[in-house]
mmCIF file of C-alpha atoms in Angstrom:
data_model
loop_
_atom_site.group_PDB
_atom_site.id
_atom_site.type_symbol
_atom_site.label_atom_id
_atom_site.label_comp_id
_atom_site.label_asym_id
_atom_site.label_seq_id
_atom_site.Cartn_x
_atom_site.Cartn_y
_atom_site.Cartn_z
ATOM 1 C CA UNK A 1 -5.787 -14.459 -15.932
ATOM 2 C CA UNK A 2 -6.436 -17.121 -18.556
ATOM 3 C CA UNK A 3 -5.365 -14.633 -21.224
ATOM 4 C CA UNK A 4 -2.155 -13.812 -19.360
ATOM 5 C CA UNK A 5 -1.426 -17.505 -18.857
ATOM 6 C CA UNK A 6 -1.905 -18.334 -22.543
ATOM 7 C CA UNK A 7 -0.613 -15.208 -24.264
ATOM 8 C CA UNK A 8 1.930 -13.503 -22.012
ATOM 9 C CA UNK A 9 5.000 -14.435 -19.982
ATOM 10 C CA UNK A 10 4.041 -14.010 -16.314
ATOM 11 C CA UNK A 11 7.029 -13.806 -13.955
ATOM 12 C CA UNK A 12 7.474 -12.928 -10.322
ATOM 13 C CA UNK A 13 8.560 -9.408 -9.519
ATOM 14 C CA UNK A 14 11.624 -10.854 -7.791
ATOM 15 C CA UNK A 15 12.668 -12.569 -11.025
ATOM 16 C CA UNK A 16 11.997 -9.427 -13.047
ATOM 17 C CA UNK A 17 14.201 -7.341 -10.747
ATOM 18 C CA UNK A 18 16.931 -9.995 -10.805
ATOM 19 C CA UNK A 19 16.924 -9.870 -14.594
ATOM 20 C CA UNK A 20 17.277 -6.107 -14.630
ATOM 21 C CA UNK A 21 20.137 -6.321 -12.138
ATOM 22 C CA UNK A 22 21.808 -8.813 -14.492
ATOM 23 C CA UNK A 23 21.557 -6.328 -17.354
ATOM 24 C CA UNK A 24 18.619 -7.939 -19.128
ATOM 25 C CA UNK A 25 15.623 -6.171 -20.643
ATOM 26 C CA UNK A 26 12.475 -8.288 -20.219
ATOM 27 C CA UNK A 27 11.062 -9.536 -23.498
ATOM 28 C CA UNK A 28 7.903 -7.880 -24.791
ATOM 29 C CA UNK A 29 4.820 -9.397 -23.226
ATOM 30 C CA UNK A 30 6.447 -10.062 -19.853
ATOM 31 C CA UNK A 31 3.971 -9.334 -17.063
ATOM 32 C CA UNK A 32 4.061 -9.184 -13.254
ATOM 33 C CA UNK A 33 0.842 -9.425 -11.239
ATOM 34 C CA UNK A 34 0.650 -7.270 -8.099
ATOM 35 C CA UNK A 35 -1.890 -6.422 -5.408
ATOM 36 C CA UNK A 36 -1.815 -3.589 -2.885
ATOM 37 C CA UNK A 37 -2.950 -3.120 0.709
ATOM 38 C CA UNK A 38 -3.848 -6.593 1.973
ATOM 39 C CA UNK A 39 -7.540 -7.068 1.256
ATOM 40 C CA UNK A 40 -9.070 -10.356 2.350
ATOM 41 C CA UNK A 41 -10.311 -11.151 -1.152
ATOM 42 C CA UNK A 42 -6.682 -11.349 -2.300
ATOM 43 C CA UNK A 43 -6.600 -14.516 -0.166
ATOM 44 C CA UNK A 44 -10.103 -15.878 -0.689
ATOM 45 C CA UNK A 45 -10.675 -15.012 -4.358
ATOM 46 C CA UNK A 46 -7.500 -14.021 -6.221
ATOM 47 C CA UNK A 47 -5.033 -16.512 -4.733
ATOM 48 C CA UNK A 48 -7.034 -19.648 -5.670
ATOM 49 C CA UNK A 49 -7.431 -18.396 -9.251
ATOM 50 C CA UNK A 50 -3.709 -17.676 -9.543
ATOM 51 C CA UNK A 51 -2.812 -21.050 -8.011
ATOM 52 C CA UNK A 52 -5.054 -22.924 -10.422
ATOM 53 C CA UNK A 53 -3.060 -21.410 -13.298
ATOM 54 C CA UNK A 54 0.351 -21.585 -11.588
ATOM 55 C CA UNK A 55 0.766 -17.810 -11.851
ATOM 56 C CA UNK A 56 3.087 -15.935 -9.469
ATOM 57 C CA UNK A 57 2.125 -12.606 -7.910
ATOM 58 C CA UNK A 58 3.295 -10.059 -5.349
ATOM 59 C CA UNK A 59 1.123 -8.842 -2.503
ATOM 60 C CA UNK A 60 2.169 -5.504 -0.993
ATOM 61 C CA UNK A 61 0.941 -5.151 2.597
ATOM 62 C CA UNK A 62 0.153 -1.968 4.513
ATOM 63 C CA UNK A 63 1.321 -3.696 7.665
ATOM 64 C CA UNK A 64 -0.185 -1.362 10.252
ATOM 65 C CA UNK A 65 -3.648 -2.572 9.289
ATOM 66 C CA UNK A 66 -2.812 -6.272 9.736
ATOM 67 C CA UNK A 67 -2.921 -6.369 13.547
ATOM 68 C CA UNK A 68 -6.683 -5.872 13.726
ATOM 69 C CA UNK A 69 -7.738 -6.279 10.059
ATOM 70 C CA UNK A 70 -9.369 -2.869 10.427
ATOM 71 C CA UNK A 71 -10.787 -1.130 7.327
ATOM 72 C CA UNK A 72 -8.392 1.119 5.438
ATOM 73 C CA UNK A 73 -9.082 4.845 5.551
ATOM 74 C CA UNK A 74 -10.561 4.919 2.064
ATOM 75 C CA UNK A 75 -13.053 2.180 2.962
ATOM 76 C CA UNK A 76 -14.071 3.983 6.148
ATOM 77 C CA UNK A 77 -14.602 7.203 4.217
ATOM 78 C CA UNK A 78 -16.694 5.411 1.596
ATOM 79 C CA UNK A 79 -18.772 3.685 4.257
ATOM 80 C CA UNK A 80 -19.344 6.942 6.127
ATOM 81 C CA UNK A 81 -20.508 8.663 2.953
ATOM 82 C CA UNK A 82 -22.424 5.773 1.433
ATOM 83 C CA UNK A 83 -24.219 4.557 4.576
ATOM 84 C CA UNK A 84 -24.850 7.922 6.169
ATOM 85 C CA UNK A 85 -28.029 8.448 8.157
ATOM 86 C CA UNK A 86 -27.411 12.178 8.618
ATOM 87 C CA UNK A 87 -26.552 14.492 5.770
ATOM 88 C CA UNK A 88 -24.756 17.578 7.035
ATOM 89 C CA UNK A 89 -20.956 17.510 7.032
ATOM 90 C CA UNK A 90 -18.976 20.416 8.463
ATOM 91 C CA UNK A 91 -15.178 20.197 8.522
ATOM 92 C CA UNK A 92 -13.892 23.802 8.627
ATOM 93 C CA UNK A 93 -10.204 22.869 8.498
ATOM 94 C CA UNK A 94 -10.773 21.246 5.101
ATOM 95 C CA UNK A 95 -13.203 23.879 3.840
ATOM 96 C CA UNK A 96 -16.270 21.634 3.939
ATOM 97 C CA UNK A 97 -19.775 22.744 4.891
ATOM 98 C CA UNK A 98 -22.029 20.565 2.787
ATOM 99 C CA UNK A 99 -25.538 19.195 2.496
ATOM 100 C CA UNK A 100 -24.703 15.711 1.281
ATOM 101 C CA UNK A 101 -28.124 15.278 -0.335
ATOM 102 C CA UNK A 102 -27.138 17.905 -2.920
ATOM 103 C CA UNK A 103 -25.083 16.433 -5.759
ATOM 104 C CA UNK A 104 -22.835 19.428 -6.312
ATOM 105 C CA UNK A 105 -22.073 19.893 -2.620
ATOM 106 C CA UNK A 106 -21.492 16.178 -2.103
ATOM 107 C CA UNK A 107 -19.116 15.953 -5.068
ATOM 108 C CA UNK A 108 -17.134 18.983 -3.947
ATOM 109 C CA UNK A 109 -16.921 17.678 -0.366
ATOM 110 C CA UNK A 110 -15.783 14.279 -1.620
ATOM 111 C CA UNK A 111 -12.999 15.842 -3.698
ATOM 112 C CA UNK A 112 -11.785 17.899 -0.754
ATOM 113 C CA UNK A 113 -11.927 14.902 1.577
ATOM 114 C CA UNK A 114 -10.003 12.678 -0.813
ATOM 115 C CA UNK A 115 -7.228 15.228 -1.307
ATOM 116 C CA UNK A 116 -6.891 15.842 2.413
ATOM 117 C CA UNK A 117 -7.094 12.231 3.600
ATOM 118 C CA UNK A 118 -4.646 11.024 0.958
ATOM 119 C CA UNK A 119 -1.840 13.272 2.188
ATOM 120 C CA UNK A 120 -2.715 13.532 5.909
ATOM 121 C CA UNK A 121 -0.716 11.937 8.676
ATOM 122 C CA UNK A 122 -2.390 8.841 10.183
ATOM 123 C CA UNK A 123 -3.306 10.688 13.404
ATOM 124 C CA UNK A 124 -4.938 13.596 11.566
ATOM 125 C CA UNK A 125 -6.638 11.206 9.162
ATOM 126 C CA UNK A 126 -8.065 9.188 12.059
ATOM 127 C CA UNK A 127 -9.395 12.329 13.754
ATOM 128 C CA UNK A 128 -11.126 13.414 10.539
ATOM 129 C CA UNK A 129 -12.646 9.977 9.948
ATOM 130 C CA UNK A 130 -13.994 9.847 13.507
ATOM 131 C CA UNK A 131 -15.538 13.291 13.083
ATOM 132 C CA UNK A 132 -17.076 12.264 9.743
ATOM 133 C CA UNK A 133 -18.556 9.167 11.344
ATOM 134 C CA UNK A 134 -19.879 11.188 14.284
ATOM 135 C CA UNK A 135 -21.602 13.731 12.043
ATOM 136 C CA UNK A 136 -22.926 11.372 9.360
ATOM 137 C CA UNK A 137 -23.865 8.510 11.729
ATOM 138 C CA UNK A 138 -23.361 5.726 9.144
ATOM 139 C CA UNK A 139 -25.156 2.439 9.595
ATOM 140 C CA UNK A 140 -22.269 -0.011 9.976
ATOM 141 C CA UNK A 141 -23.881 -2.989 11.678
ATOM 142 C CA UNK A 142 -23.336 -5.443 8.817
ATOM 143 C CA UNK A 143 -20.037 -4.302 7.321
ATOM 144 C CA UNK A 144 -17.943 -7.356 6.392
ATOM 145 C CA UNK A 145 -14.275 -7.661 7.285
ATOM 146 C CA UNK A 146 -12.383 -6.364 4.279
ATOM 147 C CA UNK A 147 -8.739 -6.775 5.294
ATOM 148 C CA UNK A 148 -6.470 -9.671 6.126
ATOM 149 C CA UNK A 149 -4.904 -10.128 9.536
ATOM 150 C CA UNK A 150 -1.498 -11.695 10.143
ATOM 151 C CA UNK A 151 -2.966 -15.189 10.547
ATOM 152 C CA UNK A 152 -4.556 -14.825 7.105
ATOM 153 C CA UNK A 153 -1.235 -13.743 5.615
ATOM 154 C CA UNK A 154 0.583 -16.694 7.181
ATOM 155 C CA UNK A 155 -2.078 -19.065 5.866
ATOM 156 C CA UNK A 156 -1.849 -17.510 2.400
ATOM 157 C CA UNK A 157 1.929 -17.956 2.308
ATOM 158 C CA UNK A 158 1.629 -21.600 3.353
ATOM 159 C CA UNK A 159 -1.168 -22.440 0.931
ATOM 160 C CA UNK A 160 -0.046 -20.331 -2.041
ATOM 161 C CA UNK A 161 3.763 -20.276 -2.201
ATOM 162 C CA UNK A 162 3.830 -18.569 -5.614
ATOM 163 C CA UNK A 163 2.593 -15.363 -3.963
ATOM 164 C CA UNK A 164 5.441 -13.317 -2.519
ATOM 165 C CA UNK A 165 5.005 -10.604 0.091
ATOM 166 C CA UNK A 166 6.233 -7.031 -0.188
ATOM 167 C CA UNK A 167 5.761 -3.845 1.812
ATOM 168 C CA UNK A 168 3.399 -0.930 1.253
ATOM 169 C CA UNK A 169 4.268 1.281 4.269
ATOM 170 C CA UNK A 170 2.670 0.882 7.700
ATOM 171 C CA UNK A 171 -0.407 3.124 7.499
ATOM 172 C CA UNK A 172 -0.654 3.837 3.769
ATOM 173 C CA UNK A 173 0.926 7.258 4.241
ATOM 174 C CA UNK A 174 1.856 9.521 1.333
ATOM 175 C CA UNK A 175 5.672 9.356 1.345
ATOM 176 C CA UNK A 176 6.010 12.313 -1.015
ATOM 177 C CA UNK A 177 4.485 14.805 1.413
ATOM 178 C CA UNK A 178 6.022 14.282 4.834
ATOM 179 C CA UNK A 179 9.388 14.809 6.473
ATOM 180 C CA UNK A 180 12.239 12.332 6.694
ATOM 181 C CA UNK A 181 11.421 10.981 10.142
ATOM 182 C CA UNK A 182 7.871 10.046 9.168
ATOM 183 C CA UNK A 183 8.954 8.521 5.866
ATOM 184 C CA UNK A 184 11.608 6.448 7.638
ATOM 185 C CA UNK A 185 9.104 5.178 10.200
ATOM 186 C CA UNK A 186 6.644 4.150 7.482
ATOM 187 C CA UNK A 187 9.278 2.312 5.427
ATOM 188 C CA UNK A 188 11.373 0.804 8.207
ATOM 189 C CA UNK A 189 8.383 0.070 10.431
ATOM 190 C CA UNK A 190 6.823 -1.865 7.573
ATOM 191 C CA UNK A 191 9.987 -3.957 7.179
ATOM 192 C CA UNK A 192 10.147 -4.636 10.917
ATOM 193 C CA UNK A 193 6.501 -5.752 10.931
ATOM 194 C CA UNK A 194 7.140 -8.199 8.093
ATOM 195 C CA UNK A 195 10.243 -9.619 9.769
ATOM 196 C CA UNK A 196 8.497 -9.968 13.129
ATOM 197 C CA UNK A 197 5.263 -11.525 11.892
ATOM 198 C CA UNK A 198 6.408 -13.542 8.878
ATOM 199 C CA UNK A 199 10.102 -14.125 9.504
ATOM 200 C CA UNK A 200 11.060 -12.747 6.100
ATOM 201 C CA UNK A 201 13.547 -10.125 4.941
ATOM 202 C CA UNK A 202 11.358 -7.963 2.696
ATOM 203 C CA UNK A 203 12.907 -6.781 -0.553
ATOM 204 C CA UNK A 204 10.033 -5.384 -2.623
ATOM 205 C CA UNK A 205 8.184 -2.162 -1.805
ATOM 206 C CA UNK A 206 5.225 -0.341 -3.351
ATOM 207 C CA UNK A 207 4.916 3.379 -2.735
ATOM 208 C CA UNK A 208 1.419 4.296 -1.499
ATOM 209 C CA UNK A 209 -0.559 5.970 -4.278
ATOM 210 C CA UNK A 210 2.492 5.466 -6.492
ATOM 211 C CA UNK A 211 3.940 8.676 -5.033
ATOM 212 C CA UNK A 212 7.560 8.997 -3.946
ATOM 213 C CA UNK A 213 10.330 11.539 -3.596
ATOM 214 C CA UNK A 214 14.048 11.291 -4.216
ATOM 215 C CA UNK A 215 14.610 11.148 -0.470
ATOM 216 C CA UNK A 216 12.096 8.313 -0.070
ATOM 217 C CA UNK A 217 13.699 6.319 -2.884
ATOM 218 C CA UNK A 218 17.145 6.803 -1.375
ATOM 219 C CA UNK A 219 15.821 5.646 1.979
ATOM 220 C CA UNK A 220 14.456 2.469 0.386
ATOM 221 C CA UNK A 221 17.962 1.299 -0.484
ATOM 222 C CA UNK A 222 19.459 2.515 2.787
ATOM 223 C CA UNK A 223 16.934 0.403 4.705
ATOM 224 C CA UNK A 224 17.650 -2.760 2.730
ATOM 225 C CA UNK A 225 14.897 -2.965 0.126
ATOM 226 C CA UNK A 226 15.959 -4.096 -3.376
ATOM 227 C CA UNK A 227 13.315 -2.483 -5.555
ATOM 228 C CA UNK A 228 10.154 -0.401 -5.441
ATOM 229 C CA UNK A 229 7.201 0.148 -7.731
ATOM 230 C CA UNK A 230 5.489 3.468 -8.289
ATOM 231 C CA UNK A 231 3.242 4.985 -10.917
ATOM 232 C CA UNK A 232 4.873 6.934 -13.698
ATOM 233 C CA UNK A 233 4.300 7.744 -17.349
ATOM 234 C CA UNK A 234 6.190 4.737 -18.629
ATOM 235 C CA UNK A 235 4.677 1.312 -19.009
ATOM 236 C CA UNK A 236 7.335 -1.096 -20.156
ATOM 237 C CA UNK A 237 10.135 -2.114 -17.802
ATOM 238 C CA UNK A 238 13.572 -2.087 -19.444
ATOM 239 C CA UNK A 239 17.137 -2.610 -18.297
ATOM 240 C CA UNK A 240 17.474 1.173 -17.880
ATOM 241 C CA UNK A 241 14.383 1.381 -15.682
ATOM 242 C CA UNK A 242 14.854 2.822 -12.214
ATOM 243 C CA UNK A 243 14.590 -0.156 -9.836
ATOM 244 C CA UNK A 244 13.337 2.247 -7.160
ATOM 245 C CA UNK A 245 10.463 3.553 -9.312
ATOM 246 C CA UNK A 246 9.354 0.682 -11.534
ATOM 247 C CA UNK A 247 6.228 1.514 -13.542
ATOM 248 C CA UNK A 248 2.886 -0.134 -13.024
ATOM 249 C CA UNK A 249 -0.267 -0.341 -15.120
ATOM 250 C CA UNK A 250 -3.640 0.137 -13.456
ATOM 251 C CA UNK A 251 -6.184 -2.639 -13.782
ATOM 252 C CA UNK A 252 -7.439 -2.543 -17.404
ATOM 253 C CA UNK A 253 -11.183 -2.108 -17.821
ATOM 254 C CA UNK A 254 -11.516 -4.229 -20.958
ATOM 255 C CA UNK A 255 -9.759 -7.179 -22.554
ATOM 256 C CA UNK A 256 -8.728 -4.929 -25.440
ATOM 257 C CA UNK A 257 -6.988 -2.602 -23.006
ATOM 258 C CA UNK A 258 -5.378 -5.584 -21.254
ATOM 259 C CA UNK A 259 -4.010 -6.913 -24.557
ATOM 260 C CA UNK A 260 -2.601 -3.513 -25.519
ATOM 261 C CA UNK A 261 -1.053 -2.654 -22.172
ATOM 262 C CA UNK A 262 0.651 -6.028 -21.801
ATOM 263 C CA UNK A 263 1.832 -6.362 -25.413
ATOM 264 C CA UNK A 264 5.016 -4.317 -25.181
ATOM 265 C CA UNK A 265 3.709 -1.942 -27.855
ATOM 266 C CA UNK A 266 1.753 0.263 -25.445
ATOM 267 C CA UNK A 267 4.412 2.947 -24.675
ATOM 268 C CA UNK A 268 5.159 3.546 -28.364
ATOM 269 C CA UNK A 269 1.487 3.591 -29.275
ATOM 270 C CA UNK A 270 0.732 6.210 -26.631
ATOM 271 C CA UNK A 271 3.610 8.415 -27.809
ATOM 272 C CA UNK A 272 2.328 8.240 -31.401
ATOM 273 C CA UNK A 273 -1.078 9.325 -30.136
ATOM 274 C CA UNK A 274 0.515 12.307 -28.369
ATOM 275 C CA UNK A 275 -0.002 10.820 -24.900
ATOM 276 C CA UNK A 276 2.360 9.546 -22.205
#
């Protein structure tokens, strides 16, 4: 964050979108900081760091998890696998019959689980997680609370006004996979949650897993959102960029990668290397 403060132009996503709407291409080195899901450490760790440097950011909430601050499905799956006390996992509908003490069987089962849980409906995902937990009997007595609740979000907004709130669906559902009714409920339900709990009209949306369809992007505008971020092969945002599928860069692993990916030269460099 110190590097971004000193060497890049950090702007809010709202300001970036407004510039694009005005026909402006952001100058090279312009950066937006974003967080997904609504983890508690966004409030307790990230927000104070950002505030100390006067850096804006956008926090995209999966609003269905805010009522109880329950763990997200990926965290539950990791806890079931990592804290298991039993080691046989049989899920015939997913093609899993594995001894989790065997590396090859565990890795294959994990791949199958990830692919299924990512695209499953919340009800089917919940049923699978409960069955995993029943079979693997994870020790969960000391698991800390990982997610924010609505009181945390309200406190964050009051204490850190440079952090704006966007939507990330209700239950982190893959909006590329499912039919129109489900997609509408995830997008519109998220907006209704944000209006009810925070009194805001949400404008910024992040597609879960960066995955969207043409129908989902059309629905975003129909339901009143101004812009959405996804994950595509581009890196730099330009005036021609699709406001309903703005590119994002995953968290860089090194400072060298951070410098490259935020320099404005990254897309051209990747093309020269034969990559996108």
